[in-house]
PDB file of C-alpha atoms and ligand atoms in Angstrom:
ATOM      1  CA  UNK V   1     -28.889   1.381   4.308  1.00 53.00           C
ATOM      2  CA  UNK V   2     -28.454   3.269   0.708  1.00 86.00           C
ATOM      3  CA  UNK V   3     -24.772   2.781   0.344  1.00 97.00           C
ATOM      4  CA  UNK V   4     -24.422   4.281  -3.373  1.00 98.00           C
ATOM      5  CA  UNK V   5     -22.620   1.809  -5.560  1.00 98.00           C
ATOM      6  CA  UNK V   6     -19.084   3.335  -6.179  1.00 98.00           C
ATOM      7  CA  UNK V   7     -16.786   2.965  -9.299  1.00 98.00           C
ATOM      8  CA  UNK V   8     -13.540   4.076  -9.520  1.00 98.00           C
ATOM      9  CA  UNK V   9     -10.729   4.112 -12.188  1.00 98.00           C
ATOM     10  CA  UNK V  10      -7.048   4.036 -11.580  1.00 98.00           C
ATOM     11  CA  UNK V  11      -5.508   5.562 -14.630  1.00 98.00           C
ATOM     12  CA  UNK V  12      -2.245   4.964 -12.582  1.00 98.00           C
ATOM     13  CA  UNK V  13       1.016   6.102 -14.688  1.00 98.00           C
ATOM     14  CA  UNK V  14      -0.313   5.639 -17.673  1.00 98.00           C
ATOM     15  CA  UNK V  15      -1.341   7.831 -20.964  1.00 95.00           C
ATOM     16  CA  UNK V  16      -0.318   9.802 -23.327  1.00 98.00           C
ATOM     17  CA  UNK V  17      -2.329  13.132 -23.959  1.00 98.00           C
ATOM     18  CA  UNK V  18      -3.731  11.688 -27.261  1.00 98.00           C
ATOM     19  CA  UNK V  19      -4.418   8.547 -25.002  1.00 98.00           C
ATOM     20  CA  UNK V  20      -6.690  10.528 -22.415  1.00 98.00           C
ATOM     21  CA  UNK V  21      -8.714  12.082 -24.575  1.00 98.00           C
ATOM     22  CA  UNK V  22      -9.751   8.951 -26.033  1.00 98.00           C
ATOM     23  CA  UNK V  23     -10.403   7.967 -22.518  1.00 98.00           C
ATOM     24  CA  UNK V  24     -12.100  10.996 -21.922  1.00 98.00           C
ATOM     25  CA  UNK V  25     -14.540  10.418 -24.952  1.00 98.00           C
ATOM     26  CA  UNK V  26     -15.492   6.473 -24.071  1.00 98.00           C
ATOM     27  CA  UNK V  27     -16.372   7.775 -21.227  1.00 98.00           C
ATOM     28  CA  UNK V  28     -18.535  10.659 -22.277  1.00 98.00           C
ATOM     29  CA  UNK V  29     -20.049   8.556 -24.929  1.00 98.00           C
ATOM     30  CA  UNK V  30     -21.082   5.710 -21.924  1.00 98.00           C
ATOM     31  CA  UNK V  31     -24.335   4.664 -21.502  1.00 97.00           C
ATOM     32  CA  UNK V  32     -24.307   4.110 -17.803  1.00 98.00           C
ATOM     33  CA  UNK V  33     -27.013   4.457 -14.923  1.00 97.00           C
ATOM     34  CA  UNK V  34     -28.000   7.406 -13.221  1.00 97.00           C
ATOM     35  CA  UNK V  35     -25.856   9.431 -10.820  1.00 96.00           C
ATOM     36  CA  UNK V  36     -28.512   8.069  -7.993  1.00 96.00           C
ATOM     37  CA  UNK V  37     -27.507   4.664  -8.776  1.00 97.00           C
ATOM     38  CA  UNK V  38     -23.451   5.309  -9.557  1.00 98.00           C
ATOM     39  CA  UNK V  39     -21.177   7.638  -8.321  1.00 98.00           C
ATOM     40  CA  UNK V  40     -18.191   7.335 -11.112  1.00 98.00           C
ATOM     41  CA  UNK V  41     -14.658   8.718  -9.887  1.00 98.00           C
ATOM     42  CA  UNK V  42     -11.659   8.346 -12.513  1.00 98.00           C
ATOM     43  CA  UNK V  43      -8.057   9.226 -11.334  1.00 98.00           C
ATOM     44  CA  UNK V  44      -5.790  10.580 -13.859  1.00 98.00           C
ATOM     45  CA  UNK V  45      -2.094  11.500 -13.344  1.00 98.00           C
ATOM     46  CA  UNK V  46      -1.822  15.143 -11.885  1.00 98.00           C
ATOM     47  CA  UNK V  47      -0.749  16.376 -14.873  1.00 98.00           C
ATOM     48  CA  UNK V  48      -3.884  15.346 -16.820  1.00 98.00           C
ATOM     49  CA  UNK V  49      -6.319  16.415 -13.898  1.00 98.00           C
ATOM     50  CA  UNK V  50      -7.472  20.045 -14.852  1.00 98.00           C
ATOM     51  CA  UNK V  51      -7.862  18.546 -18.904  1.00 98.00           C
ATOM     52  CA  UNK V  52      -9.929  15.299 -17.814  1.00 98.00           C
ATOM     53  CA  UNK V  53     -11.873  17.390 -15.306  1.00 98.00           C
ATOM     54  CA  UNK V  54     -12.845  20.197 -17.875  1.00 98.00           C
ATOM     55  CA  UNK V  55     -13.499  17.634 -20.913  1.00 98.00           C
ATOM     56  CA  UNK V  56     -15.718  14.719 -19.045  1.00 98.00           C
ATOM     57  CA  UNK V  57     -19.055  14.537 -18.526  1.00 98.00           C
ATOM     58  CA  UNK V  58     -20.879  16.390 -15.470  1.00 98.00           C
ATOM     59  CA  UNK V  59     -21.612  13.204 -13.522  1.00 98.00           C
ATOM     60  CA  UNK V  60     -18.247  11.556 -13.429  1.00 98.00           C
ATOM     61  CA  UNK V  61     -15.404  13.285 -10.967  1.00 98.00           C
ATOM     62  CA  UNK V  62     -11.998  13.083 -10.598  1.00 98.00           C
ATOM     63  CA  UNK V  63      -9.475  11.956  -8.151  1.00 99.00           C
ATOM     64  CA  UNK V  64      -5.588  12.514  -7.623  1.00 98.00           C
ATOM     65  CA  UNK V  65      -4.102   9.468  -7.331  1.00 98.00           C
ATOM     66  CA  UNK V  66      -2.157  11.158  -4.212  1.00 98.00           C
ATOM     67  CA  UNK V  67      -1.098  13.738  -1.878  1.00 98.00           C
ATOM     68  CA  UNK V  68       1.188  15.193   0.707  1.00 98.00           C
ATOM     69  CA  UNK V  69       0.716  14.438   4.498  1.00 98.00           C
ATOM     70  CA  UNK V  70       0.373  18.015   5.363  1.00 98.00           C
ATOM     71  CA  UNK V  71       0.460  21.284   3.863  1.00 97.00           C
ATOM     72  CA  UNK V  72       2.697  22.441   1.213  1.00 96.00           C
ATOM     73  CA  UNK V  73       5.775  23.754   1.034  1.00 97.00           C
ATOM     74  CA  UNK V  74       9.585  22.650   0.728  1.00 98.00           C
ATOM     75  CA  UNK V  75       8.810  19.324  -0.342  1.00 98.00           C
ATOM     76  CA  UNK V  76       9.851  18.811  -4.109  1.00 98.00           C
ATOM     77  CA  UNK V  77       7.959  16.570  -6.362  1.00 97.00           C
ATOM     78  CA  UNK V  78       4.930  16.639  -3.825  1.00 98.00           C
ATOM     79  CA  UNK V  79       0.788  17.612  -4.708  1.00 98.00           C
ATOM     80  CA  UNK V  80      -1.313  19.192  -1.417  1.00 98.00           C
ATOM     81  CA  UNK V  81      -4.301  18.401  -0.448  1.00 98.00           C
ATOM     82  CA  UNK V  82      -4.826  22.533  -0.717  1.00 98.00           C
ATOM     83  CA  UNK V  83      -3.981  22.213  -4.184  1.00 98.00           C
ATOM     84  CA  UNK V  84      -6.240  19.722  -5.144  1.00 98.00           C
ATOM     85  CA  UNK V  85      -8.804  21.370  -3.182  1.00 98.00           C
ATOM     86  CA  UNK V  86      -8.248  25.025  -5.137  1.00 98.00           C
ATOM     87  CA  UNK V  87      -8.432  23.114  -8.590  1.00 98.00           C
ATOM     88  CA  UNK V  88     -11.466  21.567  -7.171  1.00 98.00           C
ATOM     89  CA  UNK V  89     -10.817  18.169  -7.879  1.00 98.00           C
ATOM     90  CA  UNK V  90     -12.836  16.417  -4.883  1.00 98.00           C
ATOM     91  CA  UNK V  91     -11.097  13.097  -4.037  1.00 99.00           C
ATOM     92  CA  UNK V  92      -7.939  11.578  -3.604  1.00 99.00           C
ATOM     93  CA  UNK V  93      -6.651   8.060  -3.871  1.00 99.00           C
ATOM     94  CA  UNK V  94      -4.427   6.848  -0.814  1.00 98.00           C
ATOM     95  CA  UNK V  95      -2.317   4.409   0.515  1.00 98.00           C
ATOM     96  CA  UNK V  96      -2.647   2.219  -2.870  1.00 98.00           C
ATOM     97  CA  UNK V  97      -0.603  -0.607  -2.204  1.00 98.00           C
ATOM     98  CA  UNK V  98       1.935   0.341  -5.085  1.00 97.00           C
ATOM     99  CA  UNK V  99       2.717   3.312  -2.742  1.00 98.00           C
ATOM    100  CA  UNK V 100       2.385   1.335   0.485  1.00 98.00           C
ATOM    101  CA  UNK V 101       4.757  -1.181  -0.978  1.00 97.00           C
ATOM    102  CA  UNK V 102       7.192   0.565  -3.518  1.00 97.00           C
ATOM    103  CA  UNK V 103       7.423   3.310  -2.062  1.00 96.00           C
ATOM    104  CA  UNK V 104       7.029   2.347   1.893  1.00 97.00           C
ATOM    105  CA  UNK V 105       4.114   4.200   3.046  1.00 98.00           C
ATOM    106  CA  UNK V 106       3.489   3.087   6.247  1.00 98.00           C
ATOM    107  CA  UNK V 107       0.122   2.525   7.838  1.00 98.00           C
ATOM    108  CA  UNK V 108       0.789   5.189  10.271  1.00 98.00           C
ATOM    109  CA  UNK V 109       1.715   7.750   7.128  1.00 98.00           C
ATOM    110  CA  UNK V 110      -1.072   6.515   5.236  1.00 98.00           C
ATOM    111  CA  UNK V 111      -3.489   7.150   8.186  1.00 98.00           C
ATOM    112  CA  UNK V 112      -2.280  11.112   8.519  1.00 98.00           C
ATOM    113  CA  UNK V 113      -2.809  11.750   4.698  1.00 98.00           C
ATOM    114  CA  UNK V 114      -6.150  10.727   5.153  1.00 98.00           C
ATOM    115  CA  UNK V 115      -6.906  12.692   7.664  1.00 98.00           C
ATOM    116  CA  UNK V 116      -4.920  15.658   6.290  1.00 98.00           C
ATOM    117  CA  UNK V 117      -6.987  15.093   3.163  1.00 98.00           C
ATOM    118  CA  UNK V 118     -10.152  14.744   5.076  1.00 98.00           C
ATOM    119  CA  UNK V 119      -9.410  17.786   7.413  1.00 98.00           C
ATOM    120  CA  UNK V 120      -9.050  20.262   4.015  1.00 98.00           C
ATOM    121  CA  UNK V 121     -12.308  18.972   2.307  1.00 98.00           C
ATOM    122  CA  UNK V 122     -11.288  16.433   0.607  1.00 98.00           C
ATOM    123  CA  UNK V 123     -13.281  13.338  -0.094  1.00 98.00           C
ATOM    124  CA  UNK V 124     -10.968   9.617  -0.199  1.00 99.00           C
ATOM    125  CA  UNK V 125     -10.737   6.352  -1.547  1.00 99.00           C
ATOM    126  CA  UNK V 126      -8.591   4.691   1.343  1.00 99.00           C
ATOM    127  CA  UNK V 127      -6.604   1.643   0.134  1.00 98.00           C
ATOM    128  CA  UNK V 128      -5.973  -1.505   2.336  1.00 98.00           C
ATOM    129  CA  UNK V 129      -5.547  -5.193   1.533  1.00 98.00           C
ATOM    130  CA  UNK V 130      -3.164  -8.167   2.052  1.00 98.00           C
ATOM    131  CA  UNK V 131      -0.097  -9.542   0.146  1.00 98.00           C
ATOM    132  CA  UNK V 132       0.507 -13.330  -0.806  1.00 97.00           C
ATOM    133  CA  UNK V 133       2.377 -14.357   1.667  1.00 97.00           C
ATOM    134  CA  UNK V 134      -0.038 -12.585   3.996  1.00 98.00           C
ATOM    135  CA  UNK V 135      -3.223 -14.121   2.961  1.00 97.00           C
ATOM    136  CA  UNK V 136      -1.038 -18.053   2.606  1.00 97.00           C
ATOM    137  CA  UNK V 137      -0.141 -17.166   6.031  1.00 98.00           C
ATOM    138  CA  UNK V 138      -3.362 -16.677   7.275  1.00 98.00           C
ATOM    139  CA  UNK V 139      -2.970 -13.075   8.272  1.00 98.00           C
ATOM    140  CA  UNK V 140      -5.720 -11.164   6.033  1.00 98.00           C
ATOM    141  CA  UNK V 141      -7.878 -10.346   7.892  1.00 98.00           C
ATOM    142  CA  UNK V 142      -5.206  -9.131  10.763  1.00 98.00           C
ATOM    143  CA  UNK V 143      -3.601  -7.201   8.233  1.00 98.00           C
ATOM    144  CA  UNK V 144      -6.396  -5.227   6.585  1.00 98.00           C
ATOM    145  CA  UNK V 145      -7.927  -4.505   9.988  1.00 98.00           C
ATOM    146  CA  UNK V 146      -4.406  -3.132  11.172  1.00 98.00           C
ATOM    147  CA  UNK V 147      -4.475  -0.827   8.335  1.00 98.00           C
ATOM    148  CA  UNK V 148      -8.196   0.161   8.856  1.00 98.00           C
ATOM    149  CA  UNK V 149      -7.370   0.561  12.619  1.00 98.00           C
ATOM    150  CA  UNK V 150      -4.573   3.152  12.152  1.00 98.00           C
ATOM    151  CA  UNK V 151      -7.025   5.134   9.475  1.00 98.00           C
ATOM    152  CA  UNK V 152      -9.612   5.127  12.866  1.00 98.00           C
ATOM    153  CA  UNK V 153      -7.122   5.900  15.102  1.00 98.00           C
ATOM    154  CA  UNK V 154      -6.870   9.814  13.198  1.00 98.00           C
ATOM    155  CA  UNK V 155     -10.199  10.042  11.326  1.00 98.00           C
ATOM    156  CA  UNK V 156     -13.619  10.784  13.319  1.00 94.00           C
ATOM    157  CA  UNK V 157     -15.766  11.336  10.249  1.00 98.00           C
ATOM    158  CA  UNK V 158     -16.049   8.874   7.961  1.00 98.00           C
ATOM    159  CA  UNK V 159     -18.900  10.593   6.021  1.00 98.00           C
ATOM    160  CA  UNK V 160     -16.238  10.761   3.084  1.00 98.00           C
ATOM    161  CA  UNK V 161     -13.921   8.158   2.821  1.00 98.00           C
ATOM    162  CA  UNK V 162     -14.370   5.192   1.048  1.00 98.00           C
ATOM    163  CA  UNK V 163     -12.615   1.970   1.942  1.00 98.00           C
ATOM    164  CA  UNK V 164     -10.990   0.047  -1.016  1.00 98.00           C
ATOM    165  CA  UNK V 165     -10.076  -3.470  -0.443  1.00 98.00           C
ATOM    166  CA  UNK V 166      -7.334  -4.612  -2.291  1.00 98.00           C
ATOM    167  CA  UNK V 167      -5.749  -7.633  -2.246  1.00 98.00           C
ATOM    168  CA  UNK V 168      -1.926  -6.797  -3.690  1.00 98.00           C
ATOM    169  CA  UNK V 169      -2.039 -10.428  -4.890  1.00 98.00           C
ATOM    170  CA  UNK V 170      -4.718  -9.596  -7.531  1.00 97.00           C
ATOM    171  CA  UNK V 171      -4.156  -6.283  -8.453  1.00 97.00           C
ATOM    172  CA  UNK V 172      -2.285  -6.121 -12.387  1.00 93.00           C
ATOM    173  CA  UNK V 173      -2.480  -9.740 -12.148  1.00 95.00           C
ATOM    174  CA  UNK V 174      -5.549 -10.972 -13.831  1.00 92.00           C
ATOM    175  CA  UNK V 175      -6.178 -13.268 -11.186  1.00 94.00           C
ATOM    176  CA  UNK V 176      -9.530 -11.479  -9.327  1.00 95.00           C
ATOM    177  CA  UNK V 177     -10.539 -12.908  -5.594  1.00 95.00           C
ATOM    178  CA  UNK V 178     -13.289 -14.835  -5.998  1.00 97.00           C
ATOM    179  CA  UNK V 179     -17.047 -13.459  -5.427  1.00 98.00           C
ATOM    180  CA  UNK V 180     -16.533 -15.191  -1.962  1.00 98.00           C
ATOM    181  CA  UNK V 181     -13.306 -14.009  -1.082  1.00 98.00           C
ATOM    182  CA  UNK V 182     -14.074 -10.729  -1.558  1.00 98.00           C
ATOM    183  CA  UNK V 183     -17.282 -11.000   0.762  1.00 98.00           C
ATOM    184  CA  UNK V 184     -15.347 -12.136   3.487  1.00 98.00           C
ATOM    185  CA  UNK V 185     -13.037  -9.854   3.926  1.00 98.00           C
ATOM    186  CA  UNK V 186     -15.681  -6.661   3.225  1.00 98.00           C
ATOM    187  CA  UNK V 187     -17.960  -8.286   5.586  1.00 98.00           C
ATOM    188  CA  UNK V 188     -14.749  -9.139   8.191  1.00 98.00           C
ATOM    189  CA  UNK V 189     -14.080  -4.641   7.536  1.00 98.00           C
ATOM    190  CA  UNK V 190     -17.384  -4.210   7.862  1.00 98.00           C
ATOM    191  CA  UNK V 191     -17.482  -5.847  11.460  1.00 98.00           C
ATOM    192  CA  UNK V 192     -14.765  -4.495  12.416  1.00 98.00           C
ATOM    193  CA  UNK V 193     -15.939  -0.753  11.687  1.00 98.00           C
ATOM    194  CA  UNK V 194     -19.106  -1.755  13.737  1.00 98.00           C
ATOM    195  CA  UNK V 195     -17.006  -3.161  16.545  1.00 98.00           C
ATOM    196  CA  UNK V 196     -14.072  -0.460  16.570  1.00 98.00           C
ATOM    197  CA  UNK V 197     -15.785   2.697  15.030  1.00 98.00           C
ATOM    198  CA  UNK V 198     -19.330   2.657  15.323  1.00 98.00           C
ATOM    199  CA  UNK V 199     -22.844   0.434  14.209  1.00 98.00           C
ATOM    200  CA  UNK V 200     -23.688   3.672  11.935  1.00 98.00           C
ATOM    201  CA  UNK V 201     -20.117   4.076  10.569  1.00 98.00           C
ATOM    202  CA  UNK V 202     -19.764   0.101   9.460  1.00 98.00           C
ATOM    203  CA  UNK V 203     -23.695   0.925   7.830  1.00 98.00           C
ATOM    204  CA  UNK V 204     -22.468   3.374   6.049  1.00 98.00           C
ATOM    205  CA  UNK V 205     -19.733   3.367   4.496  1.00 98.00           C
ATOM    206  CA  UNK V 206     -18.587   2.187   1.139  1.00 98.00           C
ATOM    207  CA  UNK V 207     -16.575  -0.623   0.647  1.00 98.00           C
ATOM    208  CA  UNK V 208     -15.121  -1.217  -2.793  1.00 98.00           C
ATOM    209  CA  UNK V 209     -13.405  -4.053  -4.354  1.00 98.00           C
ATOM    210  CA  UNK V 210      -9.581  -3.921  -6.341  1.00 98.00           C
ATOM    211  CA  UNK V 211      -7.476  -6.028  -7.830  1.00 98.00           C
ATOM    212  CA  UNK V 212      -8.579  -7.331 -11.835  1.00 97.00           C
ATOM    213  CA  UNK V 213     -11.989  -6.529 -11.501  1.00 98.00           C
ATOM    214  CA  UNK V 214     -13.368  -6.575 -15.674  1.00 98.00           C
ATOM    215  CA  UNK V 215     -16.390  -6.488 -17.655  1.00 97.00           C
ATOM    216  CA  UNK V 216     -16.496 -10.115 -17.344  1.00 97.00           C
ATOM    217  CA  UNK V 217     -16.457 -10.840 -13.303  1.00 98.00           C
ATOM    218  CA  UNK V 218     -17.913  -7.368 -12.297  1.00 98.00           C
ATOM    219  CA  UNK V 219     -21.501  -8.055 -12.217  1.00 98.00           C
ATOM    220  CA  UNK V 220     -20.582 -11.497 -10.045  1.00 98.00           C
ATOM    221  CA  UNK V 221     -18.555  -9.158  -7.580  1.00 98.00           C
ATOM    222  CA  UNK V 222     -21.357  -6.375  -7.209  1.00 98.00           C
ATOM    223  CA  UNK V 223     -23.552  -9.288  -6.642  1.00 97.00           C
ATOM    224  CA  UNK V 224     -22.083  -9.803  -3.360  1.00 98.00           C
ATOM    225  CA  UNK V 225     -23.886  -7.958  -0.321  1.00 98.00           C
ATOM    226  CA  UNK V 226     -20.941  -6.266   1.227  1.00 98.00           C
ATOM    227  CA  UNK V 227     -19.084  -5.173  -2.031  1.00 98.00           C
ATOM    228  CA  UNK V 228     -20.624  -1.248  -2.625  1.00 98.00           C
ATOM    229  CA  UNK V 229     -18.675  -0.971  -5.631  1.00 98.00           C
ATOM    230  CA  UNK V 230     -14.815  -1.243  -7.376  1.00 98.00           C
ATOM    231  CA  UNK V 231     -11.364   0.525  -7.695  1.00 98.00           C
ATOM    232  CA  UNK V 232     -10.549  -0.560 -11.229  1.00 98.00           C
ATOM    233  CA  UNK V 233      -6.795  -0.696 -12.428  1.00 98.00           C
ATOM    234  CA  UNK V 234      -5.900  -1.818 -15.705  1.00 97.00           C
ATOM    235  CA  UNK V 235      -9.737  -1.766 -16.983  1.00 98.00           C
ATOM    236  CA  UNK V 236     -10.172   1.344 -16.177  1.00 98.00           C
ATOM    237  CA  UNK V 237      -8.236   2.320 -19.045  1.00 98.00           C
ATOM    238  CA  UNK V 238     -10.469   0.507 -21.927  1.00 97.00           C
ATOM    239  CA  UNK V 239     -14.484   0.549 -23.272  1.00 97.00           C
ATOM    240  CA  UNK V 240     -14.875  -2.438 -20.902  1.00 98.00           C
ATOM    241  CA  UNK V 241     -15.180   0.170 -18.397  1.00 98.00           C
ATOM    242  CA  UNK V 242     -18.491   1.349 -19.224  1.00 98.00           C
ATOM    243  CA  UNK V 243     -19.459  -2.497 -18.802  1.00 98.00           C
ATOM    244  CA  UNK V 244     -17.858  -2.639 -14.911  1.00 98.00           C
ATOM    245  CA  UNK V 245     -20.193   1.071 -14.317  1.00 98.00           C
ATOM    246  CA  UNK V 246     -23.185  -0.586 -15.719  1.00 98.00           C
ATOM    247  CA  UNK V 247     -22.681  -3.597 -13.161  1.00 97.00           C
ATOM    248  CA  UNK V 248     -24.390  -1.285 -10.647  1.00 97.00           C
ATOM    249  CA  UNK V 249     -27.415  -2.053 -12.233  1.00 93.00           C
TER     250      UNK V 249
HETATM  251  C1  PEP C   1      -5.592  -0.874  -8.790  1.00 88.71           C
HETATM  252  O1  PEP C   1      -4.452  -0.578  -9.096  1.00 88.71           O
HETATM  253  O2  PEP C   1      -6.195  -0.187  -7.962  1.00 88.71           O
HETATM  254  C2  PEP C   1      -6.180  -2.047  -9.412  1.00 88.71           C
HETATM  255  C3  PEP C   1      -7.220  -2.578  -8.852  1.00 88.71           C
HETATM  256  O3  PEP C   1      -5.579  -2.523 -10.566  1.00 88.71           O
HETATM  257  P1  PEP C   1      -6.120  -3.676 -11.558  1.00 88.71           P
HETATM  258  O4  PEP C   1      -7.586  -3.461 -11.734  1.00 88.71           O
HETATM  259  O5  PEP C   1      -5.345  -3.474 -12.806  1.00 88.71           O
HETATM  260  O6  PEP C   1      -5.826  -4.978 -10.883  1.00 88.71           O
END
């Protein structure tokens, strides 16, 4: 099937200048496996985009953490997908659930970002997953596959997104899904791209895992035959990174 193992790192709000370059240099100094085995995306603030993506190493990339659902223009305080695209950073972050929930991004926005993004070359990391009271309740699966279906509803190509499940209940909170709970709900995406979208579609594409993945559960996770990879918060941000890359392995 050759889904590439994916790794992505959610700087979020976070960092000082000082405090990115010694991101930047961790990361350069990584031992890590081969861009054939590991595609490594980390997503900076805007601000430190064009500084991380001139100082780190050739086979890592960059990602905004955002951007607007259509082209620019009067909307202050807003990045565009063109802009990214003419700094050429290559992927975008969407529909994280701190934007989905804080700042009420609703599926149906979510869904026309990506496929603004999409539609001017950009490649993204789309983010779905359940809250508490929606997995106690039973609704996970629902949930996550109501998010997916209003992505499907305005994307046709899914050669370049990349699905991130991420449970809201685990994300910042040191308490990971387990290596099972994280199976079934990729594998319950994963049917439901092959049902909804398409046999070759659900093959294909990467789905990545969120919410307190660390050096010490990643290998367990990437163990697991329907998780292609991670969206890394708070890790992201530390050596311990290099360890959650070399889980590819
Ligand atoms: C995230 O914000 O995407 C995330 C997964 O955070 P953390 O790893 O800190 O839980």
């Amino acid at each position: 099937m050759g889904r590439k193992f994916f790794v992505g790192g959610n700087w979020k709000c976070n960092g000082t200048f000082d405090e990115v370059k010694k991101i930047v240099k961790i990361l350069n100094e990584g031992q890590v496996p081969s861009q054939d085995v590991v595609e490594v995306v980390v997503s900076p603030p805007y601000v430190f985009l064009p500084v991380v993506k001139s100082s780190l190493r050739p086979d890592f990339h960059v990602a905004a953490q955002n951007c607007w659902v259509k082209k620019g223009g009067a909307f202050t305080g807003e990045v565009s997908a063109e802009m990214l695209v003419n700094l050429e950073v290559p992927w975008v972050i969407l529909g994280h659930s701190e934007r989905r929930l804080i700042l009420g991004e609703s599926n149906e926005f979510v869904a026309d970002k990506v496929a603004y993004a999409l539609a001017q070359g950009l490649k993204v990391i789309a983010c779905v997953g359940e809250t508490l009271e929606q997995r106690e309740s039973g609704s996970t699966v629902e949930v996550v596959a109501a998010q997916t279906k209003a992505i499907a509803a305005k994307v046709s190509d899914w050669t370049n997104v990349v699905l991130a499940y991420e449970p809201v209940w685990a994300i910042g909170t040191g308490k990971v899904a387990s290596p099972a709970q994280a199976q079934e709900v990729h594998f319950e995406l994963r049917k439901w791209l092959q049902a909804n979208v398409s046999p070759e579609v659900a093959a294909t594409t990467r789905i990545i895992y969120g919410g307190s993945v660390n050096g010490a559960n990643s290998k367990e996770l990437a163990g697991q035959p329907d998780v292609d990879g991670f969206l890394v918060g708070g890790a992201s941000l530390k050596p311990e990174f290099i360890d959650i890359i070399k889980s590819a392995e």
